[in-house]
Structure formats: C-alpha cells, structure tokens
PDB file of C-alpha atoms and ligand atoms in Angstrom:
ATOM      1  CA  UNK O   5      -5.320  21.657 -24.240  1.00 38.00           C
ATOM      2  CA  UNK O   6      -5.454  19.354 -21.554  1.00 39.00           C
ATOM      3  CA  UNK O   7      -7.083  16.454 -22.929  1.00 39.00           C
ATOM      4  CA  UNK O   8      -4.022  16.209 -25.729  1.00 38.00           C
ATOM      5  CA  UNK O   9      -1.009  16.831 -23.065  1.00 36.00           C
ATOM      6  CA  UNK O  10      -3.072  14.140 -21.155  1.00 35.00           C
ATOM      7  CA  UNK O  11      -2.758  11.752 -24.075  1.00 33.00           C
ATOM      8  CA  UNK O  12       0.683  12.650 -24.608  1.00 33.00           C
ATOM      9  CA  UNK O  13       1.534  11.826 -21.186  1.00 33.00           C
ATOM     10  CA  UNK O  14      -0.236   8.477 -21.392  1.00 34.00           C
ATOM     11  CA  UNK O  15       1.922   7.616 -24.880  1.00 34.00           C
ATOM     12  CA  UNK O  16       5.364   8.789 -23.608  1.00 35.00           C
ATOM     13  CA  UNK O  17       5.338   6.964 -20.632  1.00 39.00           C
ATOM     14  CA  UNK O  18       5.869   2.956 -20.120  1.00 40.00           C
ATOM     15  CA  UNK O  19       3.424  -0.094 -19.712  1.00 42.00           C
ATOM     16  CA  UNK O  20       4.791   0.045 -16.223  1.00 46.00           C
ATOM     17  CA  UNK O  21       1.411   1.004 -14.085  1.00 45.00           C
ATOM     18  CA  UNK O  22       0.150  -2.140 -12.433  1.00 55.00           C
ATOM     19  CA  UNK O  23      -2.129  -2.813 -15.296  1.00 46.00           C
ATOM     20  CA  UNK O  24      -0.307  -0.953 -17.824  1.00 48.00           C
ATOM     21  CA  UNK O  25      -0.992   2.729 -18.520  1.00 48.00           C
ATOM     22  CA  UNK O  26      -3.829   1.738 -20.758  1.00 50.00           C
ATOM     23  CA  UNK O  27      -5.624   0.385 -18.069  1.00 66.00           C
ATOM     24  CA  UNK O  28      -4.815   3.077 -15.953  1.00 82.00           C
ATOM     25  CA  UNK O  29      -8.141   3.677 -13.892  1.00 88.00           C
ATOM     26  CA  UNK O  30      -6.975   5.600 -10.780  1.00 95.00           C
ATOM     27  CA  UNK O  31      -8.011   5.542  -7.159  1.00 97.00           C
ATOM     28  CA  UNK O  32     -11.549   3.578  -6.734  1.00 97.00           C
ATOM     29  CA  UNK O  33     -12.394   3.583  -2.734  1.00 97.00           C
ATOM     30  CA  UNK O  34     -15.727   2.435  -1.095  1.00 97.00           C
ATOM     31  CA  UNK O  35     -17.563   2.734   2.438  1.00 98.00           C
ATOM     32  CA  UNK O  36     -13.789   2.967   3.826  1.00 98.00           C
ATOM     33  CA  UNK O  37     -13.530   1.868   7.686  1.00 98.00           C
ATOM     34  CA  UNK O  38     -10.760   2.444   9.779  1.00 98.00           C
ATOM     35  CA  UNK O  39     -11.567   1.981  13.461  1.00 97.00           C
ATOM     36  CA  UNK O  40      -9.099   1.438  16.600  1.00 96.00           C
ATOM     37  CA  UNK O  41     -10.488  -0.552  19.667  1.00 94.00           C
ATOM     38  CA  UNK O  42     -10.783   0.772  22.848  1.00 94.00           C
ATOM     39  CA  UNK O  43     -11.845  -0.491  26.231  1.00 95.00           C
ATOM     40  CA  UNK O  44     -15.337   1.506  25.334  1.00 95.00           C
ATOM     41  CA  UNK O  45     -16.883   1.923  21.918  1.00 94.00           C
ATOM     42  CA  UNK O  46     -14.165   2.011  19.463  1.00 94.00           C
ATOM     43  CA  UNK O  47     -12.436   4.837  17.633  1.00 96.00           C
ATOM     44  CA  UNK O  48     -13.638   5.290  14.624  1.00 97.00           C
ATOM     45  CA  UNK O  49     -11.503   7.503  12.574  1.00 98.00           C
ATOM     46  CA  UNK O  50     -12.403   6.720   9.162  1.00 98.00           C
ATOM     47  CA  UNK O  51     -16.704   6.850   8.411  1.00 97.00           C
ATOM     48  CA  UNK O  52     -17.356   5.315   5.424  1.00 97.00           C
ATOM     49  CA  UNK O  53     -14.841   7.373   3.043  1.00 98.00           C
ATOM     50  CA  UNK O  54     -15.777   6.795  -1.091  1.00 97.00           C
ATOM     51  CA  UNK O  55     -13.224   8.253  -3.534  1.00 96.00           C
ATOM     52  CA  UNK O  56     -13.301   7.829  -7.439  1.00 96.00           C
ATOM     53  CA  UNK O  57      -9.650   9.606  -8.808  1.00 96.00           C
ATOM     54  CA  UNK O  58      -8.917   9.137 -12.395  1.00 94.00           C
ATOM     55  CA  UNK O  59      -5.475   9.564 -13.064  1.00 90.00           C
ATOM     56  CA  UNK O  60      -4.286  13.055 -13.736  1.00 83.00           C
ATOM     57  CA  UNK O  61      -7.330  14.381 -11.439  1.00 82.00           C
ATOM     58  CA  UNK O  62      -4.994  15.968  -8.434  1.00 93.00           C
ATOM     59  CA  UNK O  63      -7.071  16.127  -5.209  1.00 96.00           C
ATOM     60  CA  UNK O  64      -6.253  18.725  -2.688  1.00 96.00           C
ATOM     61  CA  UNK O  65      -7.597  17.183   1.109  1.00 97.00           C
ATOM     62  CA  UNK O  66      -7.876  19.695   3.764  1.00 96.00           C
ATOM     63  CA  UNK O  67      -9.396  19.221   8.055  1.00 95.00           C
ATOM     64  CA  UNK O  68      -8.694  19.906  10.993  1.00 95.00           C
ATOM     65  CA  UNK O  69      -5.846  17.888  12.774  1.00 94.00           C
ATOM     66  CA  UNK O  70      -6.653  14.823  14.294  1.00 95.00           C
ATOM     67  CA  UNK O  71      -9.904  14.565  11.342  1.00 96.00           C
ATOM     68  CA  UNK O  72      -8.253  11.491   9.917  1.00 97.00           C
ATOM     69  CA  UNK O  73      -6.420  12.763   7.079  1.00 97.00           C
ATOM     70  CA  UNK O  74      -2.974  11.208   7.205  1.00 96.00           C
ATOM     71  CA  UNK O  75      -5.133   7.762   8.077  1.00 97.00           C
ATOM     72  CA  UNK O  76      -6.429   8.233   4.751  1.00 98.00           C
ATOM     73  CA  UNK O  77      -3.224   8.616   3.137  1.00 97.00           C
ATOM     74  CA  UNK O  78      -1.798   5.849   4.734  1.00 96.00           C
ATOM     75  CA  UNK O  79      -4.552   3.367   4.127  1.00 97.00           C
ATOM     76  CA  UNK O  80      -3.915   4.638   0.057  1.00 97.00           C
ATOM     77  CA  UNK O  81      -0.045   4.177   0.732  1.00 97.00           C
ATOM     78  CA  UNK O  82      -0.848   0.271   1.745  1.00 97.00           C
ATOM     79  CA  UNK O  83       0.930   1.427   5.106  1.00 95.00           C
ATOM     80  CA  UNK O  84      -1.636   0.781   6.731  1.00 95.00           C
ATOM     81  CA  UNK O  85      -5.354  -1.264   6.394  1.00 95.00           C
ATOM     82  CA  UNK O  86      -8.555  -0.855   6.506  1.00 97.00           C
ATOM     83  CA  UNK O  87     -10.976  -1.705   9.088  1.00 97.00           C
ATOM     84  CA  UNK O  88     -13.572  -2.407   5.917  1.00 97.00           C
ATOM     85  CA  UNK O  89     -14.491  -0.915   2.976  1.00 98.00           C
ATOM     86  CA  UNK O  90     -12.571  -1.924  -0.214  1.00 97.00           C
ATOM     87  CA  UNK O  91     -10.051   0.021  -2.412  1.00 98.00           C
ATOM     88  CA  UNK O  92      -8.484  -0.847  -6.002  1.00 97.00           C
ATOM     89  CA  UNK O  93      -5.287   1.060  -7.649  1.00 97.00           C
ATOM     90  CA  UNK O  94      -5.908   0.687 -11.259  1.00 95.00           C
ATOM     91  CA  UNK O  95      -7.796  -2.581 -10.680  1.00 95.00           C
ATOM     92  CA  UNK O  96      -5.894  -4.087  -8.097  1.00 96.00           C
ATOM     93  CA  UNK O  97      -7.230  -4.895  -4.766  1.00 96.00           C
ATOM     94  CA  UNK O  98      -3.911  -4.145  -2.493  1.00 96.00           C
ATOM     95  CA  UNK O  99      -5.311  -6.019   0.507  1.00 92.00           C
ATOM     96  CA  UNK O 100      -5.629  -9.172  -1.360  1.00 95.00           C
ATOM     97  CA  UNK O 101      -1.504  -9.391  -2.328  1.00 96.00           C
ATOM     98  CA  UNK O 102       0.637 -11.523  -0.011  1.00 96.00           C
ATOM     99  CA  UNK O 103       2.995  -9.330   2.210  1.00 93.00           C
ATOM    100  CA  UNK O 104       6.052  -9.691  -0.218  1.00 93.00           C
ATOM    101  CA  UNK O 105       3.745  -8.571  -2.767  1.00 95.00           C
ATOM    102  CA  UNK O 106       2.576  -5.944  -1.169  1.00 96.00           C
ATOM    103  CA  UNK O 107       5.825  -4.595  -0.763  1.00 93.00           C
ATOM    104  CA  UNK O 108       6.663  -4.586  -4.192  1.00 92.00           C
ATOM    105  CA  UNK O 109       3.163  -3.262  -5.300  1.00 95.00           C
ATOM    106  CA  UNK O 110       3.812  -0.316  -3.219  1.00 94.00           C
ATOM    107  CA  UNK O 111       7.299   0.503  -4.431  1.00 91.00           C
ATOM    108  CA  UNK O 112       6.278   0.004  -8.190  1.00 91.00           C
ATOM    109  CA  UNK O 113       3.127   2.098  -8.214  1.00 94.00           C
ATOM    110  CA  UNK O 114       2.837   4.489  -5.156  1.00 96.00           C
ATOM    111  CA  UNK O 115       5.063   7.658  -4.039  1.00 95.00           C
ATOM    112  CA  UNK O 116       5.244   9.384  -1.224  1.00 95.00           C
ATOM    113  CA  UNK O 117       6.493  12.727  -0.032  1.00 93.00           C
ATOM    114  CA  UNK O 118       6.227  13.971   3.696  1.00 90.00           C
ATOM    115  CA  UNK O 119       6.582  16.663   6.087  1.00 86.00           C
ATOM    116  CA  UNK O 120       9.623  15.653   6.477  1.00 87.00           C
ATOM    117  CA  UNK O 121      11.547  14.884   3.548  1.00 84.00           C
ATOM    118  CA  UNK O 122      13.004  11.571   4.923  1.00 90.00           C
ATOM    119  CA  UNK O 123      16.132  11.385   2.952  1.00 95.00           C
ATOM    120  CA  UNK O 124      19.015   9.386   3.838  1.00 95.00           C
ATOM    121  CA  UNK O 125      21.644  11.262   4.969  1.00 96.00           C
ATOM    122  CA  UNK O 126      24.518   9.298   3.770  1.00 97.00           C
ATOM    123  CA  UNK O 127      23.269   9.196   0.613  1.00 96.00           C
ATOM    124  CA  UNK O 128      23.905  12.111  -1.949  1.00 96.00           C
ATOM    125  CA  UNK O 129      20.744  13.284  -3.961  1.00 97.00           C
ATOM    126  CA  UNK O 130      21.548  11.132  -6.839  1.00 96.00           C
ATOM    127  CA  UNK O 131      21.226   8.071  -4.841  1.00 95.00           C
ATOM    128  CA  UNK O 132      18.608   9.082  -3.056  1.00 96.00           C
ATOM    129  CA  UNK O 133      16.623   9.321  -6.107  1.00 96.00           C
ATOM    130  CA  UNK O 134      17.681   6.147  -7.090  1.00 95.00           C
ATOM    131  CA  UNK O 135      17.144   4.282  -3.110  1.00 91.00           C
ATOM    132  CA  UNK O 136      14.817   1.910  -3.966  1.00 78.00           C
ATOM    133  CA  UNK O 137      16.925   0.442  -7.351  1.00 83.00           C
ATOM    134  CA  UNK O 138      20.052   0.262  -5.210  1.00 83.00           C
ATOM    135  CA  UNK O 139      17.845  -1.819  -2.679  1.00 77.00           C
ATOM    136  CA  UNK O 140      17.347  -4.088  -5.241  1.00 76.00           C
ATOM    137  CA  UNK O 141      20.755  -4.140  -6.705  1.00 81.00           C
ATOM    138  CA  UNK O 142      22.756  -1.802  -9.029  1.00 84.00           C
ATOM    139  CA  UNK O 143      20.928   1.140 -11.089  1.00 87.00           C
ATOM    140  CA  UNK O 144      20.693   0.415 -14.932  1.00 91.00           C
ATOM    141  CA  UNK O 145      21.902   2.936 -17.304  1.00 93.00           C
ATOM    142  CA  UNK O 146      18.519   3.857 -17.935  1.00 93.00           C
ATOM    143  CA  UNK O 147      17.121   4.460 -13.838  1.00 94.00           C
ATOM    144  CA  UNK O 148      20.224   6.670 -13.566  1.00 93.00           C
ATOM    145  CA  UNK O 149      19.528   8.775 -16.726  1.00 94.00           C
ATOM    146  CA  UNK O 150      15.742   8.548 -15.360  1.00 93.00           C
ATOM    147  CA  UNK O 151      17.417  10.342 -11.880  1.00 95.00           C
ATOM    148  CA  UNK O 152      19.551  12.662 -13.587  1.00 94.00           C
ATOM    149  CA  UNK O 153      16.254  13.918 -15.487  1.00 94.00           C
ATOM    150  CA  UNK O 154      14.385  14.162 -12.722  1.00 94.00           C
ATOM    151  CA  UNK O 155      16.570  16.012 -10.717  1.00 95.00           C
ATOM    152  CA  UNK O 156      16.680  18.159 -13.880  1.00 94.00           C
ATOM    153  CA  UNK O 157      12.619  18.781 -13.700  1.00 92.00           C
ATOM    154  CA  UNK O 158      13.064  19.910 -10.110  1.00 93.00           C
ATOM    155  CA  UNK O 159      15.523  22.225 -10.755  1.00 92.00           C
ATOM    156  CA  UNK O 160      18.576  20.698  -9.163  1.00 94.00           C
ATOM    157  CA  UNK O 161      21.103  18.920 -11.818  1.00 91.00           C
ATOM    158  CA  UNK O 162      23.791  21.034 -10.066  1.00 93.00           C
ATOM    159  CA  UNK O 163      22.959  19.240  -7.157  1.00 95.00           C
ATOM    160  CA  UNK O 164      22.941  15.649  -7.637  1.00 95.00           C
ATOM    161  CA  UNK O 165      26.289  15.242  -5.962  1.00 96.00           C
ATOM    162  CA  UNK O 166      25.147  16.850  -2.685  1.00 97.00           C
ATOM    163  CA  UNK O 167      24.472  15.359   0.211  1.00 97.00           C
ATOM    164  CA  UNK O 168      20.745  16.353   2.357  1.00 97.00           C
ATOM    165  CA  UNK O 169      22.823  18.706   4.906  1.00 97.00           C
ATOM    166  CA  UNK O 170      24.680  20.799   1.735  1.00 97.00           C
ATOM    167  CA  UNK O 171      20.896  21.444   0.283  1.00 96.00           C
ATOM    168  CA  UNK O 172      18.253  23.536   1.945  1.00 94.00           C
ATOM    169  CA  UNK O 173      15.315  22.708   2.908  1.00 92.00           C
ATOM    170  CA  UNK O 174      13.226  23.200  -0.940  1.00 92.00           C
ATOM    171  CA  UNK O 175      16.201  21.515  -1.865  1.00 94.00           C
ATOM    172  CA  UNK O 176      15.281  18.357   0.333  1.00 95.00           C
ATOM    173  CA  UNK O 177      11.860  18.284  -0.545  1.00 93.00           C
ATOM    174  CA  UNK O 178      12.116  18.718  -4.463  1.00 94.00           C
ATOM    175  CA  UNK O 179      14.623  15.721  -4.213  1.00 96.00           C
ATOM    176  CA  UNK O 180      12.086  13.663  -2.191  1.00 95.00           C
ATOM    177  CA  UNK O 181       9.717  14.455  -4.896  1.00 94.00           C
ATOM    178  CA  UNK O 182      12.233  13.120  -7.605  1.00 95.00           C
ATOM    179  CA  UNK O 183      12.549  10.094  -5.542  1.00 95.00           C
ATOM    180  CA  UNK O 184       8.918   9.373  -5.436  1.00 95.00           C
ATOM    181  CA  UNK O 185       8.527   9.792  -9.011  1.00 94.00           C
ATOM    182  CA  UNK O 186      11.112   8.038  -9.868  1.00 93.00           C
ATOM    183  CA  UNK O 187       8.953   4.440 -10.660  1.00 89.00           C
ATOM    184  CA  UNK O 188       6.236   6.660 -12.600  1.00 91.00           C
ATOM    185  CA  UNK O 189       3.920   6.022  -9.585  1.00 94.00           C
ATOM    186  CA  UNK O 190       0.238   5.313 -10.348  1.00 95.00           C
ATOM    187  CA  UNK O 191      -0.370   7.198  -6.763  1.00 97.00           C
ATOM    188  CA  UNK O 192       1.172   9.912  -5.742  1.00 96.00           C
ATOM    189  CA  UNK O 193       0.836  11.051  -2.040  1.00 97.00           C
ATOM    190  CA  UNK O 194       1.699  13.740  -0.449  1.00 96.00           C
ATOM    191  CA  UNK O 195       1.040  14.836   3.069  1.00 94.00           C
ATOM    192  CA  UNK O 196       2.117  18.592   4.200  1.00 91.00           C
ATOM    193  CA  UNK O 197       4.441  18.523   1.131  1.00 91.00           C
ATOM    194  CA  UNK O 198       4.948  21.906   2.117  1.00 90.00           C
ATOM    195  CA  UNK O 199       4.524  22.243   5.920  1.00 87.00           C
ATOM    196  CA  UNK O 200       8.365  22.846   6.234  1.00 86.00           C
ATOM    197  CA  UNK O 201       8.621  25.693   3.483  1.00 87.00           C
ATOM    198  CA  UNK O 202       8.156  29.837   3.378  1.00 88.00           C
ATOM    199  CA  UNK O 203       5.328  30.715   1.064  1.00 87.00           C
ATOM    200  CA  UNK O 204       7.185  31.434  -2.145  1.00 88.00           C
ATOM    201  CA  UNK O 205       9.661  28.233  -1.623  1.00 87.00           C
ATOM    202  CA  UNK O 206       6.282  26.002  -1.011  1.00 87.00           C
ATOM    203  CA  UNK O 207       4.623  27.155  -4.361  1.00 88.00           C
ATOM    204  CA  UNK O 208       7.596  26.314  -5.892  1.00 87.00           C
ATOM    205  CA  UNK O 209       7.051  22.662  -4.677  1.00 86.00           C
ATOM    206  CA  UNK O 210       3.748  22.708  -5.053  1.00 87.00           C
ATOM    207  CA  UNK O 211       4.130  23.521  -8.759  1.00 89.00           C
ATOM    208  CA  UNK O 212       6.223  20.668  -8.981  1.00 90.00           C
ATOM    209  CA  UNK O 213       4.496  18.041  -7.571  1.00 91.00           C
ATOM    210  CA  UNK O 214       1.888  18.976  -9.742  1.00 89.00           C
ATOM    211  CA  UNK O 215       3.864  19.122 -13.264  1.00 90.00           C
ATOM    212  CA  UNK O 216       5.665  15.577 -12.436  1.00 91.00           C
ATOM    213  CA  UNK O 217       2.429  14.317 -11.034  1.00 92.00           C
ATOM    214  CA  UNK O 218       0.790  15.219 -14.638  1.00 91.00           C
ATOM    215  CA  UNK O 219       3.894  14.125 -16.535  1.00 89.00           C
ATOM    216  CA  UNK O 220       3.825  10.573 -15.328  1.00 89.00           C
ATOM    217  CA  UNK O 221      -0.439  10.714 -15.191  1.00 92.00           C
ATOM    218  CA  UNK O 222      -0.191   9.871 -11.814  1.00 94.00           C
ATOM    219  CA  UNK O 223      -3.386  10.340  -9.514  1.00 96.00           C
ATOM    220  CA  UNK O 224      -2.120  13.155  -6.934  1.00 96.00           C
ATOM    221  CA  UNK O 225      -3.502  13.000  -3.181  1.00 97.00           C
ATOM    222  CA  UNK O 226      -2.254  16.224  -1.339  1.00 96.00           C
ATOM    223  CA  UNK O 227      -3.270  16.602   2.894  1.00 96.00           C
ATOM    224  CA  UNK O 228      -2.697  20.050   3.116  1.00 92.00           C
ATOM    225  CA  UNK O 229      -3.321  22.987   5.792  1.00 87.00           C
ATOM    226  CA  UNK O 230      -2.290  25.437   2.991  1.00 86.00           C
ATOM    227  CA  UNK O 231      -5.179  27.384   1.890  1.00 86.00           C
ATOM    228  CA  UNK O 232      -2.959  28.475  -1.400  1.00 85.00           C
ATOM    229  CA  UNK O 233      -2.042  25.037  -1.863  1.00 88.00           C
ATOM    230  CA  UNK O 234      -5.396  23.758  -1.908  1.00 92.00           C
ATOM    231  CA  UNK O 235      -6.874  25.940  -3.877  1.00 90.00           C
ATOM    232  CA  UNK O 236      -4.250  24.829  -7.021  1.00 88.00           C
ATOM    233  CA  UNK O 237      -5.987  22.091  -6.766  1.00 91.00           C
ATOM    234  CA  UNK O 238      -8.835  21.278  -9.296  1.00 90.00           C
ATOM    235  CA  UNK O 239     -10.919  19.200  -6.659  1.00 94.00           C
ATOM    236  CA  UNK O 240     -10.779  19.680  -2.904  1.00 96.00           C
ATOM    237  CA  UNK O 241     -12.510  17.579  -0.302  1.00 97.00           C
ATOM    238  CA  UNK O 242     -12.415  18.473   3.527  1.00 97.00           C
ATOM    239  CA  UNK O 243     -12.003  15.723   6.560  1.00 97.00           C
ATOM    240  CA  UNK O 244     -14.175  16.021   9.056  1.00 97.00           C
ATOM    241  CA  UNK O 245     -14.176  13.793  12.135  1.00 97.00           C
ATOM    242  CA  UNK O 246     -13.324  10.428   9.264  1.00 97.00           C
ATOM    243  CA  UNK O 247     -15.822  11.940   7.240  1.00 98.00           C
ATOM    244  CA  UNK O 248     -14.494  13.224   3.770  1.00 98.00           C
ATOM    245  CA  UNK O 249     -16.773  15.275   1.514  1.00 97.00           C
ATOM    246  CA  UNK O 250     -15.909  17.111  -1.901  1.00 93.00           C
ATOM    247  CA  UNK O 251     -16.276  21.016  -1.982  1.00 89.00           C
TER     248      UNK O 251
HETATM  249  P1  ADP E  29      -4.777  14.022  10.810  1.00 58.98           P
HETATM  250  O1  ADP E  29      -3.740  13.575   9.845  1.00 58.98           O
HETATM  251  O2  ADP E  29      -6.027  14.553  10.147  1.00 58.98           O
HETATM  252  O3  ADP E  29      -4.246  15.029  11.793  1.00 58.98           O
HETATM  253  P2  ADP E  29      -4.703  11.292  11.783  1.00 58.98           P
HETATM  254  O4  ADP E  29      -5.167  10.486  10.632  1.00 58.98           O
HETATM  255  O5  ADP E  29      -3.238  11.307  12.059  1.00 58.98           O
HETATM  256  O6  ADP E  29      -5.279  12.778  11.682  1.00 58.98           O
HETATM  257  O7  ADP E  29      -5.418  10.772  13.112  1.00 58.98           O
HETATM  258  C1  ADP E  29      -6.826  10.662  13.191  1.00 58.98           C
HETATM  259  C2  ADP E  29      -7.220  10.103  14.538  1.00 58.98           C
HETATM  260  O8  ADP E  29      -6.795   8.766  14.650  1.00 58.98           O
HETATM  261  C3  ADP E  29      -6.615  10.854  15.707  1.00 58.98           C
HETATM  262  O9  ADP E  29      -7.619  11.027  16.679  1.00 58.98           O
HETATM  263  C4  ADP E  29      -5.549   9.903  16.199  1.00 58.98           C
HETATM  264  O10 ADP E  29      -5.354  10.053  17.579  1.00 58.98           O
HETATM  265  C5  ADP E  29      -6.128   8.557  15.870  1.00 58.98           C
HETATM  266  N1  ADP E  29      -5.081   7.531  15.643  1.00 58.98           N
HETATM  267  C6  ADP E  29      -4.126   7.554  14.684  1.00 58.98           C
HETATM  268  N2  ADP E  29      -3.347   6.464  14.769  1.00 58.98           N
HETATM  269  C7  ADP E  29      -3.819   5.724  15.817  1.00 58.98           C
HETATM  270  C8  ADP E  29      -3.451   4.478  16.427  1.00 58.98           C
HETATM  271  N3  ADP E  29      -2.424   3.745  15.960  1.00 58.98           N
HETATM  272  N4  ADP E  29      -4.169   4.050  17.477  1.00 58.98           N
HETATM  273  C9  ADP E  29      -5.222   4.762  17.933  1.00 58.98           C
HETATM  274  N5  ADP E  29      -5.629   5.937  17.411  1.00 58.98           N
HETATM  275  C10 ADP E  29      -4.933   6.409  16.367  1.00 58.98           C
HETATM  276 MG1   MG E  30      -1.724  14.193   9.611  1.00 58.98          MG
END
C-alpha cells in the first residue's frame, strides 16, 4: 500500500531535510510573481502561481513553450527570485537566507536534472555523483557507498568508472539523476528529463525519477512536453501564459 511504503520511506531515511523528515511539509507557494521590466508595461511571466506539494505527491507540469514553465522551476530551484508572492520548502522561506546560505540550502535539499544532463566531462560517473561532496572536500565512506548505491538503483554499477562520452545518452541522464539524489533532496526538479531520449529509453528514466523520488520522499516537479510522461504522473497542472492550473 502506499501509505505504509510512504512511512517506510520516511523511517529509513535521515533527519537530513531542512527541518528533518518529520517535519517534512513539501512545496507551499502563494500568489507567485515573476515579472521582467520593459520600456512598456512589463513582462509578466509568472500570474499569481499557488502550489501546495506534500512530499511524495509527484507533479507532472505541462504548456506551451515560452508559458513560463522553466521560470517556475527555477524560482523552486532558488536560481532564480520572485517578483512577489512567497514560497516555503518544508518551512523555510528561501528568500529570507543570506546568499552563502542560500547556496548551501539549495545543495542540501533541492535536485535538479535537465535537458541536458550537465555532467562534467572529466569526471567519471562515480564522481559525478559525488560533485558536490568533492566541492566541499573528500567523500566519506558513507557518501561513496551512498553513490555506489545509487548508481546501483539506476541500473549502472558497471558503469561507475566511465566517463560521460563512454555512456550513452540514458546513461547520462540516469547518472544525473543519481547525482541529484544523492543529498536525499526535499525537491526534486526536473525539466525535459527526457527531451533527449527515444520513447522506450525515456520511460525508463521516467520510472526512475519516480522510484528514487519516492524512495527519498522527495516532492517531484517534472516540466514535461511528453504526453506519456505526464500522464505517470498522479497530478498534472498546465502553464498557460504564467498561469498554472491543476487538471
Ligand atoms: P518555458 O519554459 O515554458 O518555455 P520560460 O519560463 O523559459 O518558458 O520563459 C517564459 C517567458 O519568460 C518567455 O516569454 C521568455 O522569453 C521570458 N523570459 C525568460 N527569461 C527572461 C529574462 N531573463 N528576461 C526577460 N524575459 C525572460
Ligand atoms: Mg523551458
């Protein structure tokens, strides 16, 4: 049932959400702003977007290009802020942290995966699991066994030697996905996980993202132009013009 392998994810994993996983109380967005000045009126590209995600409550978001969908994304990443509105991560009000906070708020608690899987070339898929540890140092014991069993969950512990241009591109993209889950993120992100893929290779990801997404209780944000992909997805909203409204 889901409400037990819920719980079970919830007791297996660490204190380590930003209020610990007991306080764990998702995505909480209100009257969300995001405009850009121009010499006329200005551009607004966010109207007003409210969002309440629980974790483990996956939401598929589909619109046309230009609707305003990756703005979204990026304004839950902390890339990028608000015009106004507010928005809280398991209680915490990202806009109010100092930058160097920021910073580490966003590597602790929020993954993302791309188009474009964004892996370091010089890097084999071990360490790119493991990028943002060896940024801060040397990997523990325990963040390398953590990488070697993530790699496992995506189907690649033959692989963790390689480097991105000896794996294809399913390859790439399940090790991004490793990478972003490596912290346990409270938000997962994801925009056009799959834009890159053939059908069957993009399921494959999709299913993925989904099972590590659930393993870690992790709220899951997709952007998606995958009609297939969306409809895995247990709620769906659509962007229209910076407007965002559930199916
Ligand atoms: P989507 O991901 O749905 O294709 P985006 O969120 O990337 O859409 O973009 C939404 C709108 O915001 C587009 O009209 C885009 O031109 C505009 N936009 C994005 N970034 C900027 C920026 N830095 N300055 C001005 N306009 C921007
Ligand atoms: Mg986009």
């Amino acid at each position: 049932m889901t409400s037990s392998s819920t719980i079970t994810a919830v007791d297996a994993q660490s204190t380590d959400g930003p209020g610990g996983a007991a306080a764990r109380s998702g995505v909480v967005v209100r009257d969300l702003r995001k405009e850009y000045p121009t010499p006329g009126d200005p551009l607004v590209v966010l109207r007003d977007v409210s969002l309440s995600l629980p974790p483990g409550a996956p939401l598929a978001i589909v619109g046309p290009s230009g609707s305003g969908k990756s703005t979204l994304l990026n304004v839950l990443g902390t890339l990028d802020a608000p015009t106004g509105g507010s928005y809280t991560l398991d209680g915490v009000d990202p806009l109010a942290l100092k930058p160097a906070d920021l910073a580490a708020f966003r590597r602790d608690h929020i993954g993302f995966v791309f188009q474009d899987h964004l892996l370091l070339p010089q890097l084999t898929a071990a360490e790119n699991v493991l990028v943002a540890r060896l940024a801060r140092g040397r990997a523990s014991r325990d963040d390398s066994d953590r990488a070697r069993e993530l790699l496992r969950d995506v189907g690649l512990d033959g692989r963790s030697s390689h480097l991105p241009a000896e794996l294809s591109g399913g390859e790439r993209q399940r090790v991004a996905i490793a990478r972003a889950m490596m912290n346990r993120p409270a938000l997962m992100l994801a925009d056009e996980p799959t834009g890159n893929l053939d059908p069957k290779t993009a399921a494959q990801v999709a299913d993925l993202l989904f099972d590590l997404a659930a393993k870690s209780n992790s709220v899951l944000v997709a952007v998606t132009h995958s009609a297939e992909l969306a409809a895995r997805f247990p709620r769906r909203a659509r962007m229209h013009d910076g407007s965002l409204v559930e199916d």
